[in-house]
PDB file of C-alpha atoms in Angstrom:
ATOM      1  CA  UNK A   1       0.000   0.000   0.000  1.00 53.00           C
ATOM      2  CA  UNK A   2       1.369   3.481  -1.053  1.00 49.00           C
ATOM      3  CA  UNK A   3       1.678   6.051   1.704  1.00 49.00           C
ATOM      4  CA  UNK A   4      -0.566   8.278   0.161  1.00 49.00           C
ATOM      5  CA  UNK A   5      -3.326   5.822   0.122  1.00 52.00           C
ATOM      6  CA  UNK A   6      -2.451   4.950   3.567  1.00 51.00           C
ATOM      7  CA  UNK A   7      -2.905   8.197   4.911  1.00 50.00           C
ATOM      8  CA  UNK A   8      -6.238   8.520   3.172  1.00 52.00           C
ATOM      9  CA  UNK A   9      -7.135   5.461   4.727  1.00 44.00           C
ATOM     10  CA  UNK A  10      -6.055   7.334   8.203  1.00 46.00           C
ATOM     11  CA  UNK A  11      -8.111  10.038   7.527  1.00 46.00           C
ATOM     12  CA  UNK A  12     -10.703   8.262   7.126  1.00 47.00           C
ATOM     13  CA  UNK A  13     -11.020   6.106   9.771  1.00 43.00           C
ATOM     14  CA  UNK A  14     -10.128   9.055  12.063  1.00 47.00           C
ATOM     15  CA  UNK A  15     -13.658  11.016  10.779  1.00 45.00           C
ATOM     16  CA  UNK A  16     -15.213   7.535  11.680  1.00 48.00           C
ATOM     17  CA  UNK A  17     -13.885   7.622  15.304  1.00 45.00           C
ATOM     18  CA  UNK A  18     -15.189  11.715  15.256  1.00 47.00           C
ATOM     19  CA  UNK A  19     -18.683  10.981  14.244  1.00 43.00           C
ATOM     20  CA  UNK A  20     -19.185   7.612  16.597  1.00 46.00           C
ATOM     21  CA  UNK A  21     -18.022   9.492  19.349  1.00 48.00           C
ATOM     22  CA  UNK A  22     -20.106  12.649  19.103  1.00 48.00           C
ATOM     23  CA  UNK A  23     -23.222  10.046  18.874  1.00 45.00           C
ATOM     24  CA  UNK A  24     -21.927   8.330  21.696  1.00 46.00           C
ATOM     25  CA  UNK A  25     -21.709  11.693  23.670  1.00 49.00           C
ATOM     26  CA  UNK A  26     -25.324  13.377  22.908  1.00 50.00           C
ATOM     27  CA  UNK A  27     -26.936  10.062  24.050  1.00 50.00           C
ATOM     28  CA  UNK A  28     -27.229  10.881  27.702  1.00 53.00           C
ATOM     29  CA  UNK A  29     -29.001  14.221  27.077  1.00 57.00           C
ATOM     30  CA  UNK A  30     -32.106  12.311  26.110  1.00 64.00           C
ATOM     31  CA  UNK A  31     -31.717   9.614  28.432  1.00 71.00           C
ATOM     32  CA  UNK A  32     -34.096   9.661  31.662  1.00 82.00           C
ATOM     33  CA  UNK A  33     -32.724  10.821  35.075  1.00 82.00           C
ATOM     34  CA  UNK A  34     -32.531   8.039  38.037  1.00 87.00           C
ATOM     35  CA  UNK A  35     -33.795  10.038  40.444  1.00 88.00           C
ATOM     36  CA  UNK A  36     -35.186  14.290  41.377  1.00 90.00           C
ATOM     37  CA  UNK A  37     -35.771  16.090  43.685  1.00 92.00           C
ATOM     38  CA  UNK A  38     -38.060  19.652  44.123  1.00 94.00           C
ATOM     39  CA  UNK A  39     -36.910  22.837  46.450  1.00 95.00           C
ATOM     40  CA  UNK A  40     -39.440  25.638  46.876  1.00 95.00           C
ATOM     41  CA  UNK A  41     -38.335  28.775  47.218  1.00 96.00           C
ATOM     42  CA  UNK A  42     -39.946  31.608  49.002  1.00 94.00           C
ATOM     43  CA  UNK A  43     -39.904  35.045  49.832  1.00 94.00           C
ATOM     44  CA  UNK A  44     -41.883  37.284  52.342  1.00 94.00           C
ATOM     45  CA  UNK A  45     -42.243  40.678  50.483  1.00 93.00           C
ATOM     46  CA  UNK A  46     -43.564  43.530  53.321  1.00 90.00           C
ATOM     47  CA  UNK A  47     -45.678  46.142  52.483  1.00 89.00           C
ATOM     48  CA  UNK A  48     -43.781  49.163  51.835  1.00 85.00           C
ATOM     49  CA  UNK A  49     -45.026  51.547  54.929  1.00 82.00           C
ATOM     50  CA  UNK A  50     -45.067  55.177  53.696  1.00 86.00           C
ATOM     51  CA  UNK A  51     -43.374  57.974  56.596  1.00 89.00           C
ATOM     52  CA  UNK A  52     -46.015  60.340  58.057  1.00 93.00           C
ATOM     53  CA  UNK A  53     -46.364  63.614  57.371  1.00 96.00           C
ATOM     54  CA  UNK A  54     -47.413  66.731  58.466  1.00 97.00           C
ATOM     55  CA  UNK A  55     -50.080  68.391  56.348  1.00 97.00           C
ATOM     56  CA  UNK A  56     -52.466  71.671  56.743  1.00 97.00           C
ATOM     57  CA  UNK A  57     -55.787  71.771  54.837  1.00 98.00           C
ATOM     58  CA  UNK A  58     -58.266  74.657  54.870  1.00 98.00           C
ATOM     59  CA  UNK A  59     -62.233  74.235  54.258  1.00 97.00           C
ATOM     60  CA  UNK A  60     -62.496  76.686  51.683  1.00 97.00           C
ATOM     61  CA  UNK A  61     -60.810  78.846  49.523  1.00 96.00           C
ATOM     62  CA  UNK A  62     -62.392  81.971  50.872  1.00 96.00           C
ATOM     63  CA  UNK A  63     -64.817  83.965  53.170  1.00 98.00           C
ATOM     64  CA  UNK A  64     -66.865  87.338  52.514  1.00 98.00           C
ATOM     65  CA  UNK A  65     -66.940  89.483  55.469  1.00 98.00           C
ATOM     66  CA  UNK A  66     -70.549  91.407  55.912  1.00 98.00           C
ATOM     67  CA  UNK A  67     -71.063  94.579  57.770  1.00 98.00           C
ATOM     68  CA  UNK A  68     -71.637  94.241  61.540  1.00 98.00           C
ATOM     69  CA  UNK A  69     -71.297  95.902  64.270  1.00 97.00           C
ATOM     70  CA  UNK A  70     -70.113  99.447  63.292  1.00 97.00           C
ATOM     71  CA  UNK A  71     -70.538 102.898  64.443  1.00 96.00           C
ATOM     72  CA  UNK A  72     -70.270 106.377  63.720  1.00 96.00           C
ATOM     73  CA  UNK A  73     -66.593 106.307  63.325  1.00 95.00           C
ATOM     74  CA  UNK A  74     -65.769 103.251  62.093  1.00 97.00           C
ATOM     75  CA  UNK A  75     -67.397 100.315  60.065  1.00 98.00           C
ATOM     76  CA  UNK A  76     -67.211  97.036  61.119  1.00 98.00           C
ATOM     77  CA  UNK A  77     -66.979  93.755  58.206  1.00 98.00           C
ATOM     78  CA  UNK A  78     -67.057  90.640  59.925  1.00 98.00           C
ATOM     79  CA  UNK A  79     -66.794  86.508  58.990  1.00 98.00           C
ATOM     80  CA  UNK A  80     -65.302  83.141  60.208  1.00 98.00           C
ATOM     81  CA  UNK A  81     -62.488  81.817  58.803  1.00 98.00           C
ATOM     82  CA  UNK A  82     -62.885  78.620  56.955  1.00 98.00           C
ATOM     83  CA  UNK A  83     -61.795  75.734  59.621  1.00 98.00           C
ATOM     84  CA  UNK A  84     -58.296  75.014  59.053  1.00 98.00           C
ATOM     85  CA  UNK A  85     -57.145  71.730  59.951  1.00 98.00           C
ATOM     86  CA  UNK A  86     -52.998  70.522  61.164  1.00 98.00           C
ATOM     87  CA  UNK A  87     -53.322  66.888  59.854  1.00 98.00           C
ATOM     88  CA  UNK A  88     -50.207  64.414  61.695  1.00 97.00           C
ATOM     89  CA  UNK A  89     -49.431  61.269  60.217  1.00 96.00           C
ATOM     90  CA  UNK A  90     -46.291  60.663  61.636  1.00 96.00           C
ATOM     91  CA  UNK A  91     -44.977  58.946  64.708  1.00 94.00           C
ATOM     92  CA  UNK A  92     -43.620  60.167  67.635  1.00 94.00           C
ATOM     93  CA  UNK A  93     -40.018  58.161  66.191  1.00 94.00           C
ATOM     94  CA  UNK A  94     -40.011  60.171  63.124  1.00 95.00           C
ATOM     95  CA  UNK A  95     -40.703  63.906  64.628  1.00 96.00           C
ATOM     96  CA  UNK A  96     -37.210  65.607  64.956  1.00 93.00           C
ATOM     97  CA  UNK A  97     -36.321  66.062  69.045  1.00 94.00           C
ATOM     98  CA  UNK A  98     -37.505  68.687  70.329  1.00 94.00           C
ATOM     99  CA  UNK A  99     -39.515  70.121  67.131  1.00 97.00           C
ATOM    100  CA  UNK A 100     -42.387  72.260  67.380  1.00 97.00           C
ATOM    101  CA  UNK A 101     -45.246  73.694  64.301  1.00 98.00           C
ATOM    102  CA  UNK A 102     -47.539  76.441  64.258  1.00 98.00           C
ATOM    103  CA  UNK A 103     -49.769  78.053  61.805  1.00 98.00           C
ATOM    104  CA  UNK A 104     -49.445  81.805  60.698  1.00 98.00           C
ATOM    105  CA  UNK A 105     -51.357  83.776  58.532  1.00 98.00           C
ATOM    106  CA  UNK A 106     -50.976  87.352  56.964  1.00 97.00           C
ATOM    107  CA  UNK A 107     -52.818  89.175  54.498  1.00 98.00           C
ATOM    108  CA  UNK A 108     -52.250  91.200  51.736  1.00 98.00           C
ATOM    109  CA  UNK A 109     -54.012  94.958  51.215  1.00 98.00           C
ATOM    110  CA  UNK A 110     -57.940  94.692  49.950  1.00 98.00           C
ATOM    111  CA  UNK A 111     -57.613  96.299  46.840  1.00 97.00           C
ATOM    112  CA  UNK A 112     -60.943  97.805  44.945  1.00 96.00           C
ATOM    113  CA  UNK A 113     -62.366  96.708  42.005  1.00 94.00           C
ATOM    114  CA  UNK A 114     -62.974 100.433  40.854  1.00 94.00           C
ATOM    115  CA  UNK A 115     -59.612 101.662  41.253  1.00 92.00           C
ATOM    116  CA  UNK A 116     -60.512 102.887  45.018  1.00 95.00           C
ATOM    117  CA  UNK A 117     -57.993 103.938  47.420  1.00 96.00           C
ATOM    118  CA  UNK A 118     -56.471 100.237  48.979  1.00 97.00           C
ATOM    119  CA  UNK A 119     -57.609  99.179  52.769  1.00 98.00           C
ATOM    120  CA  UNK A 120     -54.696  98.568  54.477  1.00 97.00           C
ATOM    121  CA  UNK A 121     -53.885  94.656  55.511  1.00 97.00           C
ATOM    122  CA  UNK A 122     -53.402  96.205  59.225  1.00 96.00           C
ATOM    123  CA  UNK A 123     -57.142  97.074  58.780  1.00 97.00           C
ATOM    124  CA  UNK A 124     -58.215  92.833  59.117  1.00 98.00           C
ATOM    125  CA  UNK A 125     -57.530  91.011  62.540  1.00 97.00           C
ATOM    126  CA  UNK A 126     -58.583  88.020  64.103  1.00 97.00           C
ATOM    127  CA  UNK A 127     -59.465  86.050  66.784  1.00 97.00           C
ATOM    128  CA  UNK A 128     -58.372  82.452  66.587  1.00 98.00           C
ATOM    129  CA  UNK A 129     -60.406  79.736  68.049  1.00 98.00           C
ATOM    130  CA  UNK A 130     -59.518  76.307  68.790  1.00 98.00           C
ATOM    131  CA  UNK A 131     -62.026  73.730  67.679  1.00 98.00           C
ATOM    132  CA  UNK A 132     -60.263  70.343  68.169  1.00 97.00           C
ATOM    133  CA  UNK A 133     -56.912  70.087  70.203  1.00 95.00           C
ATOM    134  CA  UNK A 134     -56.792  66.867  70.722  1.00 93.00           C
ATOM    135  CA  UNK A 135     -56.720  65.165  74.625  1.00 90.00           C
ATOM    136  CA  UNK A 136     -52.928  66.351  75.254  1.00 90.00           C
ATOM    137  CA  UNK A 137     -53.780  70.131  76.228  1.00 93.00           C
ATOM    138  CA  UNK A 138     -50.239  70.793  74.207  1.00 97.00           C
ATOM    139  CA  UNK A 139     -52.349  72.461  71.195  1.00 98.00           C
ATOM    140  CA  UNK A 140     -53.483  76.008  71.552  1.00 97.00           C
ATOM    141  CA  UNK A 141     -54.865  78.829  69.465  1.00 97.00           C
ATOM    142  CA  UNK A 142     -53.137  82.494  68.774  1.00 97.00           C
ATOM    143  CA  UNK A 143     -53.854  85.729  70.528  1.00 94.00           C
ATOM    144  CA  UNK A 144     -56.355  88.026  69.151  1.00 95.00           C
ATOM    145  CA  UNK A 145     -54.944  90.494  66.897  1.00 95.00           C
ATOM    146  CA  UNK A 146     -56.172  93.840  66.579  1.00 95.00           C
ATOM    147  CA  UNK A 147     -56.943  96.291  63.749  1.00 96.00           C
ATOM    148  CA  UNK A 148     -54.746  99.873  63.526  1.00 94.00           C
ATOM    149  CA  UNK A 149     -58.167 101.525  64.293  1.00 95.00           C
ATOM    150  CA  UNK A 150     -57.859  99.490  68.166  1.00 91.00           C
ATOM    151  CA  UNK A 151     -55.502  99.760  71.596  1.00 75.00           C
ATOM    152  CA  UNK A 152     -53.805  96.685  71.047  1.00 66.00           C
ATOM    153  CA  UNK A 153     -54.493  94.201  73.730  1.00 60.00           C
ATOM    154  CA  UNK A 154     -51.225  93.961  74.943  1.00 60.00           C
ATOM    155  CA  UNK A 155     -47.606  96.679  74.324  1.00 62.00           C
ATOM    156  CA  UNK A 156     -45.298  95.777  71.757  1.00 59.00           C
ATOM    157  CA  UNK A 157     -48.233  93.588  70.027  1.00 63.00           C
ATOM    158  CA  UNK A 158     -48.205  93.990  65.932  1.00 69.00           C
ATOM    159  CA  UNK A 159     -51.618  95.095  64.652  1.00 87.00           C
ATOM    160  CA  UNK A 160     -53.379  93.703  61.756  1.00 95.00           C
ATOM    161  CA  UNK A 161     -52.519  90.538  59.993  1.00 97.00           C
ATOM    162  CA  UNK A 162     -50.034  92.559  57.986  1.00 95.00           C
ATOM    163  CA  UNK A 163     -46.798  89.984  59.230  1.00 93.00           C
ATOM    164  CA  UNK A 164     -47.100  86.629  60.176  1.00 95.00           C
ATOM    165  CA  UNK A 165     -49.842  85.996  62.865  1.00 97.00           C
ATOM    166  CA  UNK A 166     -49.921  83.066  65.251  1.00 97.00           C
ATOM    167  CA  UNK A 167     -53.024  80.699  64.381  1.00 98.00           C
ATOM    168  CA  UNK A 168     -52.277  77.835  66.111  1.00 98.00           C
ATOM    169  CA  UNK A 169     -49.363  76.061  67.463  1.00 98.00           C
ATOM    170  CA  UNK A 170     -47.592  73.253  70.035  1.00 98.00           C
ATOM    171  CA  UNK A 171     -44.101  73.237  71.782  1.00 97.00           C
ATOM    172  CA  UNK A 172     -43.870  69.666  71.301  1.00 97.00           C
ATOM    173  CA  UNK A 173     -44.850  67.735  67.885  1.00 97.00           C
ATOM    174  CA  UNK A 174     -43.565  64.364  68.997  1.00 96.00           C
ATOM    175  CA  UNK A 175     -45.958  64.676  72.002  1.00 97.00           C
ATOM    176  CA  UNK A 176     -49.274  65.315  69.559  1.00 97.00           C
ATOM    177  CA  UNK A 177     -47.607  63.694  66.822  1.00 97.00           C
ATOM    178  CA  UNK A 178     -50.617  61.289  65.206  1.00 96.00           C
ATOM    179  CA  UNK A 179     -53.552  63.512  66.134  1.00 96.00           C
ATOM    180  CA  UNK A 180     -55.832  66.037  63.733  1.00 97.00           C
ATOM    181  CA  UNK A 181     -56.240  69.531  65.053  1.00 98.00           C
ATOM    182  CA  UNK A 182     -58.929  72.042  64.111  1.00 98.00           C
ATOM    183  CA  UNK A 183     -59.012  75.646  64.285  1.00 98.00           C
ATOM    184  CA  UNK A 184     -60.997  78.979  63.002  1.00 98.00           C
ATOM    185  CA  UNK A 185     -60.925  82.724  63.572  1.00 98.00           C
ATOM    186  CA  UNK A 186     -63.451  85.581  63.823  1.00 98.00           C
ATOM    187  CA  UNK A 187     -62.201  87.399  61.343  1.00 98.00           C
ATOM    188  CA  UNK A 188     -63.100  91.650  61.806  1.00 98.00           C
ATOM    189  CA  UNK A 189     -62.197  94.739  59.102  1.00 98.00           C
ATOM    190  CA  UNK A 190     -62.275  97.930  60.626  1.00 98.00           C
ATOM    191  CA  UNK A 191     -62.072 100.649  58.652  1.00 98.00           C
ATOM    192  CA  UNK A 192     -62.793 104.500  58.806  1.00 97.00           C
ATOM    193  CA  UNK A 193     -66.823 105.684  58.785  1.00 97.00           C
ATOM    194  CA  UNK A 194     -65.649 107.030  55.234  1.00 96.00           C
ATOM    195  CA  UNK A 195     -64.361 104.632  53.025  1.00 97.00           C
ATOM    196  CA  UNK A 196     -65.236 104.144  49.795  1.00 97.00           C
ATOM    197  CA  UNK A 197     -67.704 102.387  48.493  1.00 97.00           C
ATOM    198  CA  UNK A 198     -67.379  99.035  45.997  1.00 97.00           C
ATOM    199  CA  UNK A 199     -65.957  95.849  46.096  1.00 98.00           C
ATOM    200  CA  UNK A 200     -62.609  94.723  47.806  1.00 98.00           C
ATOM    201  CA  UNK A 201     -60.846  91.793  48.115  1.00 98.00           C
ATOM    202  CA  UNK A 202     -57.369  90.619  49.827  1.00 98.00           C
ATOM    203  CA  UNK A 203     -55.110  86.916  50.128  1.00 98.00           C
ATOM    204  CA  UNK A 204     -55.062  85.761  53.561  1.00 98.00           C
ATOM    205  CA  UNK A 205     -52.083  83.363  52.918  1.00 98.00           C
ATOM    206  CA  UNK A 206     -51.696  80.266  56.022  1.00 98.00           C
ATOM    207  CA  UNK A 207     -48.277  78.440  56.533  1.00 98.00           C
ATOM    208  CA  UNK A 208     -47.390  75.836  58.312  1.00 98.00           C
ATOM    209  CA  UNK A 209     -44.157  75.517  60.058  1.00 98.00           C
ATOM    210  CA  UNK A 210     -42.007  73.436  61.716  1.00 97.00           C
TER     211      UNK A 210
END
């Protein structure tokens, strides 16, 4: 035998050996297992718990003030403000130590609708009234404030809503943390005997802080 035709024959047999073996090798992928076995897996997923929070919601979105109670020197315009409400979700773990809120107001001046002169914001007070503080006694409402046209109540006290007036407050949030606190005000606009006549209107704007 030649070598070339012996190498052909090598080659040959070689591809054989190739092709027997890779049937040889897939068999056991079809083949049935001896034995099994299951493991269940599982997972308890919580329910994601959202952090309180402390909100503040009003009634309404406004008040008209009708005339009531004036006299020869000055008119009186009187209403209620719409119940404003301190809403506490939180717990007493997630109120910063020694944190306290409160609830301010202030107005703007009432400007006519007929280009009349402006009433002054100092011209509008209040007297806050607490409506629901809860059973802790740690909620309470503001002081009354007074117009420019009155002796205010106490010296040194700001008249009319014109900076930031004490609605309600609390020295301690974590203490009425979870509770819902209510509150209004008689709300009074005093103005000179004078004024003009027509239609005015002013923003009483609330903020909570903490």
């Amino acid at each position: 035998m030649s070598t070339t035709r012996r190498r052909r024959l090598f080659a040959a047999v070689a591809a054989s050996a190739m092709v027997a073996g890779s049937v040889a090798m897939a068999a056991p992928a079809s083949a049935e297992p001896a034995d099994s076995a299951d493991v269940e897996v599982t997972v308890d997923i919580e329910e994601i718990k959202e952090p309180g929070v402390l909100a503040l919601s009003v009634a309404a979105d406004s008040v008209a003030l009708s005339e009531n109670g004036s006299t020869l020197l000055v008119r009186q315009f009187v209403g209620t403000l719409p119940t404003v409400t301190v809403t506490d979700t939180r717990t007493a773990d997630e109120v910063p130590a020694g944190s306290a809120w409160a609830v301010v107001g202030s107005a703007t001046d009432f400007v006519g609708n007929a280009g009349q002169e402006p009433i002054g914001a100092g011209h509008l007070g209040w007297r806050p009234r607490l409506l629901d503080g809860g059973d802790t006694g740690l909620v309470a409402e503001g002081e009354e404030v007074v117009t420019v046209l009155d002796e205010p109540t106490q010296p040194g006290n700001n008249v009319g809503l014109v900076d930031q007036e004490l609605l309600v407050s609390t020295f301690d949030s974590g203490a009425v943390a979870g509770g819902e606190y209510a509150v209004n005000a008689e709300l009074f606009l005093r103005t000179p005997a004078n004024v003009a006549a027509g239609a005015y209107s002013s923003t009483l704007t609330l903020s909570l802080f903490e």
